[in-house]
Amino acid sequence: MNLIDKAIGANPWKIGNDLVPDAKMPLLMGIVNVTPDSFFDGGKHATPDAAFEHAVNLLEQGADILDIGGESSRPGSTPVSEQEELDRVCPVVEALAQLSSISSDIANPGHRHFYISVDTTKAKVAAEAMRLGAHIVNDISACTMDARMAGIIASTGASVVLNHMRGSFGNMQNDFTPYSDVVAEVSEELLAQAKKLEAAGVDPQKICIDPGIGFGKSVQDNLALMHSIEDFSAIGYPVLVGTSRKSYIGKISGLENSDRLIPTVTAGIIAALQGASCLRVHDIIEAKESILYLEALKSYGTV
């Protein structure tokens, strides 16, 4: 038996009334940062118009989900006010929701369905985004920064990503307690938080967990988590992996001058083989092509 034969199927994730992915390959979540200080694009899409244009481009490239964020979580970033985040995120969510309800061969090739995610830790931002047509709340604090978040997710019927993080945006890379067993500890903390959301009335099928690559972890911690995505899949929830272009990649020997694209694509394939349900990436074309190739390998001899 070879590596492809050992590949794990992705756990289904309920988004709206859909159970996805409907194949054994992960969904692709395209990153849309409506911020002036994104670590990747440096504020290239900081206005709602520019962010919307970028989102449409990601759809054309094959994104299944668009993740709209109005507050940078890069190490050392400064929190923004609730109103500023609303002003950044809401126009983009509203425009994309309108796009998803119309047929446009230019803007939505093949009339392909897509989902809208809002990347926020603020309950009011999540509630407004859901009102405007979003489907997913991607909370990097696993709903711990705002006590109202679990209730909002339950009452709106949102799907949710629980991302593991210790510390805050500003200190998570410099002030965190070392792990004795990073895989076990992250698994336990995510499971505990998922159960809290279930107790608050959130549909278990709508909960997705994210081990939080790069969020308050050392290089070795991040590698251990990437090596153990299968363990997170075994918990029973769908798993999102977000390792795209992250700085820890450049701390690996020999990759100091890498643009981190090829390591990111490699990480995505490794995550897919271990049962990841969703990959959160900046580079949709490259991720899509690698997943299509992997899908062809998995179907070899059966078609």
mmCIF file of C-alpha atoms in Angstrom:
data_model
loop_
_atom_site.group_PDB
_atom_site.id
_atom_site.type_symbol
_atom_site.label_atom_id
_atom_site.label_comp_id
_atom_site.label_asym_id
_atom_site.label_seq_id
_atom_site.Cartn_x
_atom_site.Cartn_y
_atom_site.Cartn_z
ATOM 1 C CA MET A 1 0.000 0.000 0.000
ATOM 2 C CA ASN A 2 1.413 3.393 -0.974
ATOM 3 C CA LEU A 3 0.943 6.888 0.416
ATOM 4 C CA ILE A 4 -1.990 7.675 -1.892
ATOM 5 C CA ASP A 5 -3.808 4.499 -0.864
ATOM 6 C CA LYS A 6 -3.417 5.509 2.778
ATOM 7 C CA ALA A 7 -4.970 8.944 2.211
ATOM 8 C CA ILE A 8 -7.738 9.848 4.668
ATOM 9 C CA GLY A 9 -11.117 11.107 3.493
ATOM 10 C CA ALA A 10 -12.156 14.584 4.640
ATOM 11 C CA ASN A 11 -14.800 14.950 7.351
ATOM 12 C CA PRO A 12 -17.911 16.702 5.987
ATOM 13 C CA TRP A 13 -18.653 20.269 7.075
ATOM 14 C CA LYS A 14 -22.167 21.709 7.062
ATOM 15 C CA ILE A 15 -22.261 25.170 5.518
ATOM 16 C CA GLY A 16 -25.786 26.477 5.215
ATOM 17 C CA ASN A 17 -27.719 23.368 4.186
ATOM 18 C CA ASP A 18 -24.798 21.832 2.307
ATOM 19 C CA LEU A 19 -22.476 19.086 3.502
ATOM 20 C CA VAL A 20 -19.092 19.795 1.935
ATOM 21 C CA PRO A 21 -16.660 18.855 0.566
ATOM 22 C CA ASP A 22 -18.714 16.422 -1.503
ATOM 23 C CA ALA A 23 -15.529 14.744 -2.739
ATOM 24 C CA LYS A 24 -12.485 13.509 -0.848
ATOM 25 C CA MET A 25 -10.494 16.611 -1.767
ATOM 26 C CA PRO A 26 -10.471 19.699 0.486
ATOM 27 C CA LEU A 27 -12.263 22.951 -0.148
ATOM 28 C CA LEU A 28 -10.100 25.965 -0.961
ATOM 29 C CA MET A 29 -10.616 29.096 1.126
ATOM 30 C CA GLY A 30 -9.202 32.203 -0.545
ATOM 31 C CA ILE A 31 -7.832 34.930 1.713
ATOM 32 C CA VAL A 32 -9.138 38.485 1.259
ATOM 33 C CA ASN A 33 -7.495 40.943 3.668
ATOM 34 C CA VAL A 34 -9.223 44.343 3.789
ATOM 35 C CA THR A 35 -6.377 45.722 5.901
ATOM 36 C CA PRO A 36 -3.478 48.143 5.375
ATOM 37 C CA ASP A 37 -1.001 45.888 7.198
ATOM 38 C CA SER A 38 -1.440 42.362 5.866
ATOM 39 C CA PHE A 39 1.808 40.385 6.179
ATOM 40 C CA PHE A 40 1.337 38.975 2.661
ATOM 41 C CA ASP A 41 -0.005 41.717 0.390
ATOM 42 C CA GLY A 42 1.016 44.765 2.434
ATOM 43 C CA GLY A 43 -2.386 46.434 2.148
ATOM 44 C CA LYS A 44 -2.818 45.893 -1.583
ATOM 45 C CA HIS A 45 -6.544 45.198 -1.114
ATOM 46 C CA ALA A 46 -7.194 47.586 1.765
ATOM 47 C CA THR A 47 -10.238 49.308 0.233
ATOM 48 C CA PRO A 48 -13.602 47.544 -0.196
ATOM 49 C CA ASP A 49 -13.473 47.984 -3.986
ATOM 50 C CA ALA A 50 -9.978 46.514 -4.250
ATOM 51 C CA ALA A 51 -10.895 43.685 -1.895
ATOM 52 C CA PHE A 52 -14.012 42.846 -3.911
ATOM 53 C CA GLU A 53 -12.015 42.790 -7.143
ATOM 54 C CA HIS A 54 -9.458 40.478 -5.535
ATOM 55 C CA ALA A 55 -12.230 38.220 -4.248
ATOM 56 C CA VAL A 56 -13.723 37.900 -7.734
ATOM 57 C CA ASN A 57 -10.280 37.006 -9.075
ATOM 58 C CA LEU A 58 -9.978 34.257 -6.465
ATOM 59 C CA LEU A 59 -13.376 32.913 -7.497
ATOM 60 C CA GLU A 60 -12.280 32.815 -11.121
ATOM 61 C CA GLN A 61 -9.188 30.891 -10.031
ATOM 62 C CA GLY A 62 -11.279 28.245 -8.262
ATOM 63 C CA ALA A 63 -11.866 29.338 -4.657
ATOM 64 C CA ASP A 64 -14.766 27.603 -2.891
ATOM 65 C CA ILE A 65 -14.848 29.982 0.086
ATOM 66 C CA LEU A 66 -13.837 33.633 0.373
ATOM 67 C CA ASP A 67 -12.541 34.624 3.817
ATOM 68 C CA ILE A 68 -12.957 38.369 4.394
ATOM 69 C CA GLY A 69 -10.865 39.880 7.181
ATOM 70 C CA GLY A 70 -10.736 43.466 8.432
ATOM 71 C CA GLU A 71 -8.175 43.108 11.220
ATOM 72 C CA SER A 72 -4.645 41.817 10.785
ATOM 73 C CA SER A 73 -3.556 38.998 13.097
ATOM 74 C CA ARG A 74 0.102 39.104 12.107
ATOM 75 C CA PRO A 75 2.547 39.140 15.048
ATOM 76 C CA GLY A 76 2.822 42.650 16.472
ATOM 77 C CA SER A 77 -0.341 43.925 14.815
ATOM 78 C CA THR A 78 -2.516 46.559 16.476
ATOM 79 C CA PRO A 79 -6.196 45.786 17.174
ATOM 80 C CA VAL A 80 -8.776 47.889 15.332
ATOM 81 C CA SER A 81 -12.071 49.202 16.665
ATOM 82 C CA GLU A 82 -15.326 47.380 16.114
ATOM 83 C CA GLN A 83 -16.625 50.185 13.892
ATOM 84 C CA GLU A 84 -13.501 50.272 11.750
ATOM 85 C CA GLU A 85 -13.677 46.535 11.212
ATOM 86 C CA LEU A 86 -17.359 46.789 10.282
ATOM 87 C CA ASP A 87 -16.564 49.563 7.797
ATOM 88 C CA ARG A 88 -13.871 47.443 6.158
ATOM 89 C CA VAL A 89 -15.640 44.095 6.042
ATOM 90 C CA CYS A 90 -19.349 44.754 5.544
ATOM 91 C CA PRO A 91 -19.265 46.368 2.069
ATOM 92 C CA VAL A 92 -17.253 43.428 0.737
ATOM 93 C CA VAL A 93 -19.509 40.806 2.302
ATOM 94 C CA GLU A 94 -22.617 42.574 1.011
ATOM 95 C CA ALA A 95 -21.272 42.858 -2.533
ATOM 96 C CA LEU A 96 -20.194 39.202 -2.577
ATOM 97 C CA ALA A 97 -23.563 38.087 -1.216
ATOM 98 C CA GLN A 98 -25.265 39.946 -4.053
ATOM 99 C CA LEU A 99 -22.871 38.345 -6.507
ATOM 100 C CA SER A 100 -23.670 34.875 -5.209
ATOM 101 C CA SER A 101 -27.367 35.429 -5.888
ATOM 102 C CA ILE A 102 -27.016 36.419 -9.544
ATOM 103 C CA SER A 103 -25.800 34.711 -12.693
ATOM 104 C CA SER A 104 -22.798 36.373 -14.290
ATOM 105 C CA ASP A 105 -20.480 34.521 -16.628
ATOM 106 C CA ILE A 106 -17.846 37.207 -16.116
ATOM 107 C CA ALA A 107 -17.906 37.522 -12.361
ATOM 108 C CA ASN A 108 -18.933 33.963 -11.480
ATOM 109 C CA PRO A 109 -17.725 31.586 -14.188
ATOM 110 C CA GLY A 110 -20.015 28.627 -14.691
ATOM 111 C CA HIS A 111 -22.402 30.070 -12.094
ATOM 112 C CA ARG A 112 -20.365 28.164 -9.512
ATOM 113 C CA HIS A 113 -21.636 28.321 -5.963
ATOM 114 C CA PHE A 114 -19.332 29.756 -3.310
ATOM 115 C CA TYR A 115 -19.421 30.519 0.401
ATOM 116 C CA ILE A 116 -18.562 33.702 2.291
ATOM 117 C CA SER A 117 -16.559 33.648 5.520
ATOM 118 C CA VAL A 118 -15.786 36.533 7.851
ATOM 119 C CA ASP A 119 -12.479 36.416 9.716
ATOM 120 C CA THR A 120 -13.268 38.120 13.024
ATOM 121 C CA THR A 121 -13.136 37.745 16.798
ATOM 122 C CA LYS A 122 -15.913 40.307 17.355
ATOM 123 C CA ALA A 123 -19.505 39.120 17.817
ATOM 124 C CA LYS A 124 -21.046 42.284 16.386
ATOM 125 C CA VAL A 125 -18.976 42.006 13.206
ATOM 126 C CA ALA A 126 -19.952 38.351 12.902
ATOM 127 C CA ALA A 127 -23.641 39.120 13.411
ATOM 128 C CA GLU A 128 -23.664 41.911 10.831
ATOM 129 C CA ALA A 129 -21.759 39.818 8.298
ATOM 130 C CA MET A 130 -24.235 36.976 8.715
ATOM 131 C CA ARG A 131 -27.127 39.415 8.286
ATOM 132 C CA LEU A 132 -25.580 40.574 5.017
ATOM 133 C CA GLY A 133 -25.231 37.058 3.648
ATOM 134 C CA ALA A 134 -22.074 35.450 5.035
ATOM 135 C CA HIS A 135 -22.101 31.734 5.860
ATOM 136 C CA ILE A 136 -19.055 31.174 8.096
ATOM 137 C CA VAL A 137 -17.427 32.846 11.087
ATOM 138 C CA ASN A 138 -13.673 32.195 11.141
ATOM 139 C CA ASP A 139 -12.633 33.116 14.693
ATOM 140 C CA ILE A 140 -8.884 32.886 15.310
ATOM 141 C CA SER A 141 -9.483 32.938 19.064
ATOM 142 C CA ALA A 142 -11.835 29.926 18.896
ATOM 143 C CA CYS A 143 -14.604 32.198 20.243
ATOM 144 C CA THR A 144 -12.733 33.099 23.432
ATOM 145 C CA MET A 145 -12.152 36.838 22.881
ATOM 146 C CA ASP A 146 -15.815 37.838 22.829
ATOM 147 C CA ALA A 147 -18.200 36.088 25.234
ATOM 148 C CA ARG A 148 -21.114 36.865 22.914
ATOM 149 C CA MET A 149 -19.679 34.997 19.936
ATOM 150 C CA ALA A 150 -21.024 31.503 20.691
ATOM 151 C CA GLY A 151 -24.545 32.893 21.066
ATOM 152 C CA ILE A 152 -24.304 34.792 17.788
ATOM 153 C CA ILE A 153 -23.136 31.694 15.937
ATOM 154 C CA ALA A 154 -25.933 29.615 17.434
ATOM 155 C CA SER A 155 -28.675 32.191 16.795
ATOM 156 C CA THR A 156 -27.658 32.949 13.194
ATOM 157 C CA GLY A 157 -26.999 29.341 12.185
ATOM 158 C CA ALA A 158 -23.474 30.220 11.093
ATOM 159 C CA SER A 159 -20.823 27.642 10.432
ATOM 160 C CA VAL A 160 -17.660 28.307 12.415
ATOM 161 C CA VAL A 161 -13.923 27.747 12.323
ATOM 162 C CA LEU A 162 -12.318 27.409 15.754
ATOM 163 C CA ASN A 163 -8.661 28.362 15.378
ATOM 164 C CA HIS A 164 -6.241 27.507 18.171
ATOM 165 C CA MET A 165 -4.264 30.415 19.585
ATOM 166 C CA ARG A 166 -2.645 31.325 22.887
ATOM 167 C CA GLY A 167 -2.012 34.942 23.751
ATOM 168 C CA SER A 168 -3.145 37.952 21.731
ATOM 169 C CA PHE A 169 -2.383 39.373 18.296
ATOM 170 C CA GLY A 170 0.477 41.403 19.699
ATOM 171 C CA ASN A 171 2.206 38.858 21.907
ATOM 172 C CA MET A 172 1.292 35.383 20.676
ATOM 173 C CA GLN A 173 4.737 34.753 19.189
ATOM 174 C CA ASN A 174 6.714 36.195 22.088
ATOM 175 C CA ASP A 175 4.782 35.375 25.234
ATOM 176 C CA PHE A 176 3.349 31.882 25.226
ATOM 177 C CA THR A 177 3.821 28.895 27.485
ATOM 178 C CA PRO A 178 5.847 26.148 25.766
ATOM 179 C CA TYR A 179 3.975 22.955 25.013
ATOM 180 C CA SER A 180 4.951 19.631 26.509
ATOM 181 C CA ASP A 181 2.943 17.836 23.798
ATOM 182 C CA VAL A 182 1.683 20.351 21.264
ATOM 183 C CA VAL A 183 -0.570 17.947 19.339
ATOM 184 C CA ALA A 184 -2.281 16.604 22.461
ATOM 185 C CA GLU A 185 -2.685 20.025 24.068
ATOM 186 C CA VAL A 186 -4.012 21.754 20.957
ATOM 187 C CA SER A 187 -6.399 18.844 20.317
ATOM 188 C CA GLU A 188 -7.717 18.940 23.874
ATOM 189 C CA GLU A 189 -8.211 22.713 23.871
ATOM 190 C CA LEU A 190 -10.014 22.716 20.517
ATOM 191 C CA LEU A 191 -12.263 19.826 21.535
ATOM 192 C CA ALA A 192 -13.156 21.572 24.799
ATOM 193 C CA GLN A 193 -14.074 24.764 22.958
ATOM 194 C CA ALA A 194 -16.094 22.858 20.347
ATOM 195 C CA LYS A 195 -18.095 21.216 23.133
ATOM 196 C CA LYS A 196 -18.771 24.646 24.660
ATOM 197 C CA LEU A 197 -20.238 25.804 21.360
ATOM 198 C CA GLU A 198 -22.378 22.700 21.114
ATOM 199 C CA ALA A 199 -23.664 23.398 24.628
ATOM 200 C CA ALA A 200 -24.549 26.916 23.478
ATOM 201 C CA GLY A 201 -26.700 25.471 20.687
ATOM 202 C CA VAL A 202 -24.330 25.351 17.722
ATOM 203 C CA ASP A 203 -24.927 22.454 15.327
ATOM 204 C CA PRO A 204 -21.928 20.075 15.739
ATOM 205 C CA GLN A 205 -21.809 19.526 11.970
ATOM 206 C CA LYS A 206 -21.183 23.257 11.491
ATOM 207 C CA ILE A 207 -18.044 23.293 13.678
ATOM 208 C CA CYS A 208 -14.650 23.108 11.969
ATOM 209 C CA ILE A 209 -11.364 23.047 13.897
ATOM 210 C CA ASP A 210 -8.049 24.630 12.924
ATOM 211 C CA PRO A 211 -4.830 23.708 14.786
ATOM 212 C CA GLY A 212 -3.610 27.292 14.388
ATOM 213 C CA ILE A 213 -0.358 26.921 12.496
ATOM 214 C CA GLY A 214 1.797 29.950 13.375
ATOM 215 C CA PHE A 215 -0.430 31.163 16.210
ATOM 216 C CA GLY A 216 1.760 31.125 19.301
ATOM 217 C CA LYS A 217 3.843 28.123 18.271
ATOM 218 C CA SER A 218 7.507 27.476 17.612
ATOM 219 C CA VAL A 219 8.786 26.186 14.277
ATOM 220 C CA GLN A 220 8.979 22.678 15.730
ATOM 221 C CA ASP A 221 5.443 23.008 17.110
ATOM 222 C CA ASN A 222 4.159 23.986 13.678
ATOM 223 C CA LEU A 223 5.924 21.066 12.021
ATOM 224 C CA ALA A 224 4.538 18.680 14.648
ATOM 225 C CA LEU A 225 1.016 19.922 13.961
ATOM 226 C CA MET A 226 1.451 19.590 10.188
ATOM 227 C CA HIS A 227 2.741 16.055 10.748
ATOM 228 C CA SER A 228 -0.384 15.221 12.780
ATOM 229 C CA ILE A 229 -3.360 16.597 10.814
ATOM 230 C CA GLU A 230 -4.685 13.030 10.740
ATOM 231 C CA ASP A 231 -4.953 13.141 14.556
ATOM 232 C CA PHE A 232 -7.130 16.248 14.343
ATOM 233 C CA SER A 233 -9.315 14.643 11.661
ATOM 234 C CA ALA A 234 -9.769 11.669 13.981
ATOM 235 C CA ILE A 235 -11.481 13.920 16.564
ATOM 236 C CA GLY A 236 -14.451 13.893 14.194
ATOM 237 C CA TYR A 237 -14.815 17.518 13.162
ATOM 238 C CA PRO A 238 -13.768 18.847 9.762
ATOM 239 C CA VAL A 239 -10.268 20.327 9.869
ATOM 240 C CA LEU A 240 -9.100 23.572 8.267
ATOM 241 C CA VAL A 241 -5.373 24.046 7.714
ATOM 242 C CA GLY A 242 -4.007 27.562 7.251
ATOM 243 C CA THR A 243 -0.261 27.563 6.694
ATOM 244 C CA SER A 244 -0.120 29.779 3.608
ATOM 245 C CA ARG A 245 3.154 31.731 3.254
ATOM 246 C CA LYS A 246 3.557 31.925 7.045
ATOM 247 C CA SER A 247 6.785 33.205 8.529
ATOM 248 C CA TYR A 248 7.758 29.972 10.278
ATOM 249 C CA ILE A 249 8.456 28.474 6.843
ATOM 250 C CA GLY A 250 11.293 30.968 6.394
ATOM 251 C CA LYS A 251 12.834 29.819 9.675
ATOM 252 C CA ILE A 252 13.394 26.296 8.348
ATOM 253 C CA SER A 253 16.979 25.631 7.359
ATOM 254 C CA GLY A 254 17.509 26.340 3.670
ATOM 255 C CA LEU A 255 14.205 28.205 3.271
ATOM 256 C CA GLU A 256 15.346 31.539 4.701
ATOM 257 C CA ASN A 257 15.086 33.237 1.294
ATOM 258 C CA SER A 258 12.056 31.321 0.030
ATOM 259 C CA ASP A 259 8.948 33.178 -1.083
ATOM 260 C CA ARG A 260 7.206 30.293 0.778
ATOM 261 C CA LEU A 261 4.917 29.391 -2.137
ATOM 262 C CA ILE A 262 6.289 25.923 -2.922
ATOM 263 C CA PRO A 263 6.470 24.920 0.766
ATOM 264 C CA THR A 264 2.873 26.133 1.130
ATOM 265 C CA VAL A 265 1.694 23.983 -1.780
ATOM 266 C CA THR A 266 3.601 21.014 -0.361
ATOM 267 C CA ALA A 267 1.994 21.545 3.041
ATOM 268 C CA GLY A 268 -1.432 21.627 1.412
ATOM 269 C CA ILE A 269 -0.877 18.267 -0.250
ATOM 270 C CA ILE A 270 0.328 16.775 3.041
ATOM 271 C CA ALA A 271 -2.751 18.152 4.826
ATOM 272 C CA ALA A 272 -5.076 16.831 2.111
ATOM 273 C CA LEU A 273 -3.597 13.344 2.386
ATOM 274 C CA GLN A 274 -4.287 13.448 6.120
ATOM 275 C CA GLY A 275 -7.961 14.345 5.767
ATOM 276 C CA ALA A 276 -8.063 18.153 5.826
ATOM 277 C CA SER A 277 -11.500 19.402 4.797
ATOM 278 C CA CYS A 278 -10.371 22.911 3.874
ATOM 279 C CA LEU A 279 -7.124 24.692 2.986
ATOM 280 C CA ARG A 280 -6.902 28.439 3.631
ATOM 281 C CA VAL A 281 -4.524 29.889 1.027
ATOM 282 C CA HIS A 282 -3.407 33.052 -0.706
ATOM 283 C CA ASP A 283 -2.514 31.286 -3.977
ATOM 284 C CA ILE A 284 -5.624 29.566 -5.307
ATOM 285 C CA ILE A 285 -4.315 28.552 -8.745
ATOM 286 C CA GLU A 286 -1.304 26.710 -7.372
ATOM 287 C CA ALA A 287 -3.324 25.037 -4.623
ATOM 288 C CA LYS A 288 -6.064 24.038 -7.071
ATOM 289 C CA GLU A 289 -3.641 22.491 -9.555
ATOM 290 C CA SER A 290 -1.870 20.495 -6.852
ATOM 291 C CA ILE A 291 -5.185 19.186 -5.487
ATOM 292 C CA LEU A 292 -6.444 18.260 -8.957
ATOM 293 C CA TYR A 293 -3.247 16.305 -9.561
ATOM 294 C CA LEU A 294 -3.628 14.565 -6.213
ATOM 295 C CA GLU A 295 -7.253 13.747 -7.067
ATOM 296 C CA ALA A 296 -6.105 12.179 -10.338
ATOM 297 C CA LEU A 297 -3.590 10.033 -8.470
ATOM 298 C CA LYS A 298 -6.223 8.935 -5.967
ATOM 299 C CA SER A 299 -8.594 7.893 -8.749
ATOM 300 C CA TYR A 300 -5.901 6.084 -10.759
ATOM 301 C CA GLY A 301 -7.010 2.592 -11.650
ATOM 302 C CA THR A 302 -10.611 3.196 -10.592
ATOM 303 C CA VAL A 303 -11.826 5.180 -13.620
#
